[in-house]
Coordinates of C-alpha atoms in Angstrom, one line a residue:
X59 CA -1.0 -7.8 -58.5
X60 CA 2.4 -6.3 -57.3
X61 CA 4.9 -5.4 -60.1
X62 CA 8.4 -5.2 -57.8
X63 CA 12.3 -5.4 -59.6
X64 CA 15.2 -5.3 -57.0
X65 CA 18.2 -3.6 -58.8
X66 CA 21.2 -3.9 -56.8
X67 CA 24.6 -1.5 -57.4
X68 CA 27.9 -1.8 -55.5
X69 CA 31.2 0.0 -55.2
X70 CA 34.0 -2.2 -54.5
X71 CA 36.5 -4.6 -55.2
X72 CA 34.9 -6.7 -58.2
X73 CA 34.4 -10.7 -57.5
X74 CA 33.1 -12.0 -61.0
X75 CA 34.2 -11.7 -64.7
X76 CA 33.9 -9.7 -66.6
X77 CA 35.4 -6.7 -64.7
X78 CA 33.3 -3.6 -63.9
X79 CA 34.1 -0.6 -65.3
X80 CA 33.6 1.2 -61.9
X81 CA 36.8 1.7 -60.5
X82 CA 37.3 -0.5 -56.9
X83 CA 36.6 2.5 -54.0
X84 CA 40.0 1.2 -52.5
X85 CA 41.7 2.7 -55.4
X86 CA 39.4 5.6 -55.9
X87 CA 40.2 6.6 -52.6
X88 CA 43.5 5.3 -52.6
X89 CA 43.3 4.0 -49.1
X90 CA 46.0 1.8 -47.7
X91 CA 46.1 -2.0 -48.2
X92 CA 44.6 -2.3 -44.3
X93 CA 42.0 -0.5 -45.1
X94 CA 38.5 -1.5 -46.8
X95 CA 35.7 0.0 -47.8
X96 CA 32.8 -0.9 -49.8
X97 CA 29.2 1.0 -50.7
X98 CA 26.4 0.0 -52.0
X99 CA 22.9 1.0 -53.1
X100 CA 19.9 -0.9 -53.5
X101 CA 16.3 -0.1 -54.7
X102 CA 12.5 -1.7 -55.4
X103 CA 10.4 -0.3 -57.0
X104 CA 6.5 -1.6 -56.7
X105 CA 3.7 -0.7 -58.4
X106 CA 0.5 -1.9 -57.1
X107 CA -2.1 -2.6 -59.9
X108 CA -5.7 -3.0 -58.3
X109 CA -4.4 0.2 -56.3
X110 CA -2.9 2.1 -58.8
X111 CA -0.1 3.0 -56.0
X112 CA 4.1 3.3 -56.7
X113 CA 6.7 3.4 -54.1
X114 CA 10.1 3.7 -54.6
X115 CA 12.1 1.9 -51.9
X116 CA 15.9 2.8 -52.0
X117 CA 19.0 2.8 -49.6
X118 CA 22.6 2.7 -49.1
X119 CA 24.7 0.9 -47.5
X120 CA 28.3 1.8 -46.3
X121 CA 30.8 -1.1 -44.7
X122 CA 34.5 -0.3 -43.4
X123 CA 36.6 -2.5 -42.1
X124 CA 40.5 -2.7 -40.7
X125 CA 42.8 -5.5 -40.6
X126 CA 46.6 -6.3 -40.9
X127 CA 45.5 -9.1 -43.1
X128 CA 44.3 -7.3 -46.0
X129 CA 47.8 -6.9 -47.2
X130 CA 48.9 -10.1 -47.4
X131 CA 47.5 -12.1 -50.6
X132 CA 47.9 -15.8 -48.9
X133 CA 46.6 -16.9 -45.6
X134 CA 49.3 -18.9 -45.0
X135 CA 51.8 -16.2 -44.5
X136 CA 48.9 -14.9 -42.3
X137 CA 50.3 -14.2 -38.3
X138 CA 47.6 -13.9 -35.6
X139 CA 47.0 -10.6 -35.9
X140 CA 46.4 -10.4 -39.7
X141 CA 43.0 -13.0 -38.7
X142 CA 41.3 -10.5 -36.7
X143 CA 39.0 -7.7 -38.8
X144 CA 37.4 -5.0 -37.2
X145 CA 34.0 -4.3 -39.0
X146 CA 31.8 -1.3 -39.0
X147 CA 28.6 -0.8 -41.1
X148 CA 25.8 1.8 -41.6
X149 CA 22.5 1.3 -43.7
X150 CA 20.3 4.1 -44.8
X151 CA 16.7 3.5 -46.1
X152 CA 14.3 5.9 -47.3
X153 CA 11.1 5.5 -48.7
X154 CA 8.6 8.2 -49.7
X155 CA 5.4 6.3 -48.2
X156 CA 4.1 3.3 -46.1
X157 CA 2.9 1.1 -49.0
X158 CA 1.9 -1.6 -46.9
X159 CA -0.5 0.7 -44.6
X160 CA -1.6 2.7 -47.9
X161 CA -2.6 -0.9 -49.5
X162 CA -4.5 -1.9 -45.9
X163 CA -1.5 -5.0 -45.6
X164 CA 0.1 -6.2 -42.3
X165 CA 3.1 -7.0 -44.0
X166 CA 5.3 -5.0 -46.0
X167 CA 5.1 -5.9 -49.9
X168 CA 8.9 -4.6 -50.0
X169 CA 11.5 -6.5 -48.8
X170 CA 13.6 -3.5 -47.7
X171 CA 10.4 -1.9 -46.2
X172 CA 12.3 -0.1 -43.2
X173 CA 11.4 2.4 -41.2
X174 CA 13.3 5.8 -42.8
X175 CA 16.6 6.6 -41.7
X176 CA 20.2 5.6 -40.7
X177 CA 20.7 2.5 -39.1
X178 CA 23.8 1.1 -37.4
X179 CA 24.1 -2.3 -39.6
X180 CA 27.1 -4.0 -37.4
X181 CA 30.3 -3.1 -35.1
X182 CA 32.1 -6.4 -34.7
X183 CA 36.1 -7.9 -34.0
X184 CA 36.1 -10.9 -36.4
X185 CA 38.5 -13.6 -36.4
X186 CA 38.8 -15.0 -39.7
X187 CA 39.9 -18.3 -39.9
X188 CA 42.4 -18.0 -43.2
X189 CA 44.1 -21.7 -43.2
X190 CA 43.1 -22.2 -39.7
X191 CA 39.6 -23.8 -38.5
X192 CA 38.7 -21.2 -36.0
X193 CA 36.2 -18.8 -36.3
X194 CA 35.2 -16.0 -33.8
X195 CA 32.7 -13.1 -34.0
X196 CA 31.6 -10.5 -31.1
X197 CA 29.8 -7.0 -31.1
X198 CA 26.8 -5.7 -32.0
X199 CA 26.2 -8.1 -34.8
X200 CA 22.2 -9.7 -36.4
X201 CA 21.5 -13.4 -36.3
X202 CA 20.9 -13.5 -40.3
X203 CA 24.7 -12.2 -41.0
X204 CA 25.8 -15.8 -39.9
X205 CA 23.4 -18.0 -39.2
X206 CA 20.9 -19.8 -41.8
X207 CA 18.5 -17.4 -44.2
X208 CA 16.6 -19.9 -46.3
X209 CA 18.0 -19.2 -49.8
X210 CA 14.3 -20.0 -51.4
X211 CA 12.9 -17.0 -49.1
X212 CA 15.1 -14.9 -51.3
X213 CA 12.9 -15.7 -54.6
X214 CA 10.1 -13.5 -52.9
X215 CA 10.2 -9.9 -52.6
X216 CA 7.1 -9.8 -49.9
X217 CA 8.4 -9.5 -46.3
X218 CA 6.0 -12.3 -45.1
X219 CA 8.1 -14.8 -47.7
X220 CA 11.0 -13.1 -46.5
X221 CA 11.4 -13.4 -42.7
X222 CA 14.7 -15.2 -42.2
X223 CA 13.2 -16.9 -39.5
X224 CA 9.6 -17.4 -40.2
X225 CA 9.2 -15.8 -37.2
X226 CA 7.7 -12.4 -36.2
X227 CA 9.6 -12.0 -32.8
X228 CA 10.3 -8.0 -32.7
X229 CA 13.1 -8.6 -30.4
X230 CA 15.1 -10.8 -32.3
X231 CA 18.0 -9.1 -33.9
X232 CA 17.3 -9.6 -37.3
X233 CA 19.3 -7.1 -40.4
X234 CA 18.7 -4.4 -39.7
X235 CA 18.8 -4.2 -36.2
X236 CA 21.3 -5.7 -33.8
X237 CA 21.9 -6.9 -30.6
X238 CA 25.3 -7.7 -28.4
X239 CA 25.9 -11.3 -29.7
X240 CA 29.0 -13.6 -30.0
X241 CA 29.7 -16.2 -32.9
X242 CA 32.2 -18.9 -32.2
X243 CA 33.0 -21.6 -35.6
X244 CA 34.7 -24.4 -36.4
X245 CA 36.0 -26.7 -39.8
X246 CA 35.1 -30.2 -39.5
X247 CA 36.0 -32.6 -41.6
X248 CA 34.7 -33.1 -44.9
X249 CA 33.5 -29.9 -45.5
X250 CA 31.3 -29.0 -42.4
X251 CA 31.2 -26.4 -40.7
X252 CA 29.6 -26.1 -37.0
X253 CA 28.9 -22.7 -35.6
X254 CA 27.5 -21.6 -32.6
X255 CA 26.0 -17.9 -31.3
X256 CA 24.3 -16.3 -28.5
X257 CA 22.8 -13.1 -28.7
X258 CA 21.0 -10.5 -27.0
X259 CA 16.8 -10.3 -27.2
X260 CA 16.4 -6.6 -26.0
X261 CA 13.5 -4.6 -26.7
X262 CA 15.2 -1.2 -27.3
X263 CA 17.7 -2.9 -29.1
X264 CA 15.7 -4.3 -31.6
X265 CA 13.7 -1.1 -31.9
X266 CA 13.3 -0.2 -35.2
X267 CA 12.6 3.6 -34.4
X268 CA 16.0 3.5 -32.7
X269 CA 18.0 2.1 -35.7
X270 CA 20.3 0.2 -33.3
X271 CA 22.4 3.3 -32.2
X272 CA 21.2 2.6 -28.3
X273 CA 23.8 -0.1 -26.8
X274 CA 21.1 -0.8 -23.9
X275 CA 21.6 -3.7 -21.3
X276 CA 19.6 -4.5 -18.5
X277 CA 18.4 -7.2 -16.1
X278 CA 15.3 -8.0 -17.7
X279 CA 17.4 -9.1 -21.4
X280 CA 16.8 -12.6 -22.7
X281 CA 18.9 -14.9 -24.6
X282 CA 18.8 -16.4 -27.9
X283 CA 20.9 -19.3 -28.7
X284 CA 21.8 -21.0 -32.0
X285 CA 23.8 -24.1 -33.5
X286 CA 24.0 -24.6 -37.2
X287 CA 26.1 -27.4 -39.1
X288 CA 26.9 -26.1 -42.6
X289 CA 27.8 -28.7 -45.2
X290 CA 27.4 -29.8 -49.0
X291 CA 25.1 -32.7 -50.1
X292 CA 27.3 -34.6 -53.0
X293 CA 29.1 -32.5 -55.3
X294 CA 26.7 -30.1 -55.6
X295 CA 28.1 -26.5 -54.6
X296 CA 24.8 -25.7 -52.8
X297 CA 25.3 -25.9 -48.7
X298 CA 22.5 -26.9 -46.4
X299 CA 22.2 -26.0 -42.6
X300 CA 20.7 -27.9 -40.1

């Protein structure tokens, strides 16, 4: 039996009621209205009962990103330039042990069960649509960041419930690794949203050892290639993705 809690803390700009008494790091830092910057920190805790083991998975994660548009409160006042966001983001995990190999598993029981260490999350030039139905994305980017993650996956903490994929492909660039990859989107109407990406499959890329901080091409690179249609069923605010 597996006791495992996923406490979650972040530092930034609050998006429910009521608000949090943590200052937003925007005005901590008092950085200028193009400027955004967010961190976080997440950790699970296991304990392993027939085992008797504990492991105390933690991390951080740090996103930064730039754009003209920040400023402006309404899209609509929004010129070209304000839709485009350059993104950058690092994610550091640390845990003390290798729970699944100290419990004889395959699979991690953790669902941040990352190699230790500092990992180059994204570096991407986003176009954000605002008012408009256009959506672009390109740079070193992971398929889960835009592309369907079962939400019901998310109810289990064990990484074999937890693949966004339900896949075990090593060199498909799944958080947190990346590959080179390109996003473009589109509004429909009546609330749909089609979206379509290519990205790289490349071994060293998706090597976990090299925390995607090697931006390595060659000839012998594969393709992966995705097409989602987002929508809602009814009135229900749950979207499914086909």
């Amino acid at each position: 039996m597996l006791i495992s809690l996923l406490p979650w803390m972040a530092f930034a700009e609050p998006a429910q009621e009521p608000p949090s008494p943590i200052p937003p790091l925007n005005d901590l830092l008092r950085l200028p209205s193009p400027v955004s910057l967010e961190l976080a920190y997440v950790a699970e805790p296991t304990y392993s009962l027939p085992d008797s083991l504990f492991n105390y998975a933690h991390g951080f994660e740090l996103a930064a990103q730039l754009s003209t548009g920040f400023g402006h409160d309404d899209p609509a006042s929004w010129k070209e330039i304000d839709h485009w966001i350059l993104t950058f983001d690092a994610q550091q995990y640390y845990s003390p042990s290798d729970l699944a190999a100290d419990m004889g598993v395959v699979n991690p029981s953790q669902e941040i069960a990352n190699p230790n260490g500092l990992y180059l999350g994204e570096l991407s030039l986003t176009r954000s649509p605002g008012n408009d139905p256009i959506y672009l994305k390109v740079g070193s980017i992971s398929m889960d960041a835009d592309f369907l993650s079962p939400e019901i996956t998310g109810m289990y903490t064990h990484a074999a419930f937890n693949n966004q994929y339900n896949v075990s492909m090593e060199v498909f660039p799944i958080s947190p690794v990346n590959a080179l990859g390109a996003v473009v989107g589109y509004s429909l109407p009546g609330d749909l949203d089609f979206k379509a990406g290519i990205y790289q499959q490349n071994s060293i890329r998706a090597d976990m050892d090299r925390q995607g901080w090697e931006f390595d091409v060659n000839g012998e690179d594969g393709l992966v290639e995705l097409i989602q249609l987002e929508g809602n069923i009814g009135d229900s605010p749950e979207t499914i993705g086909l």
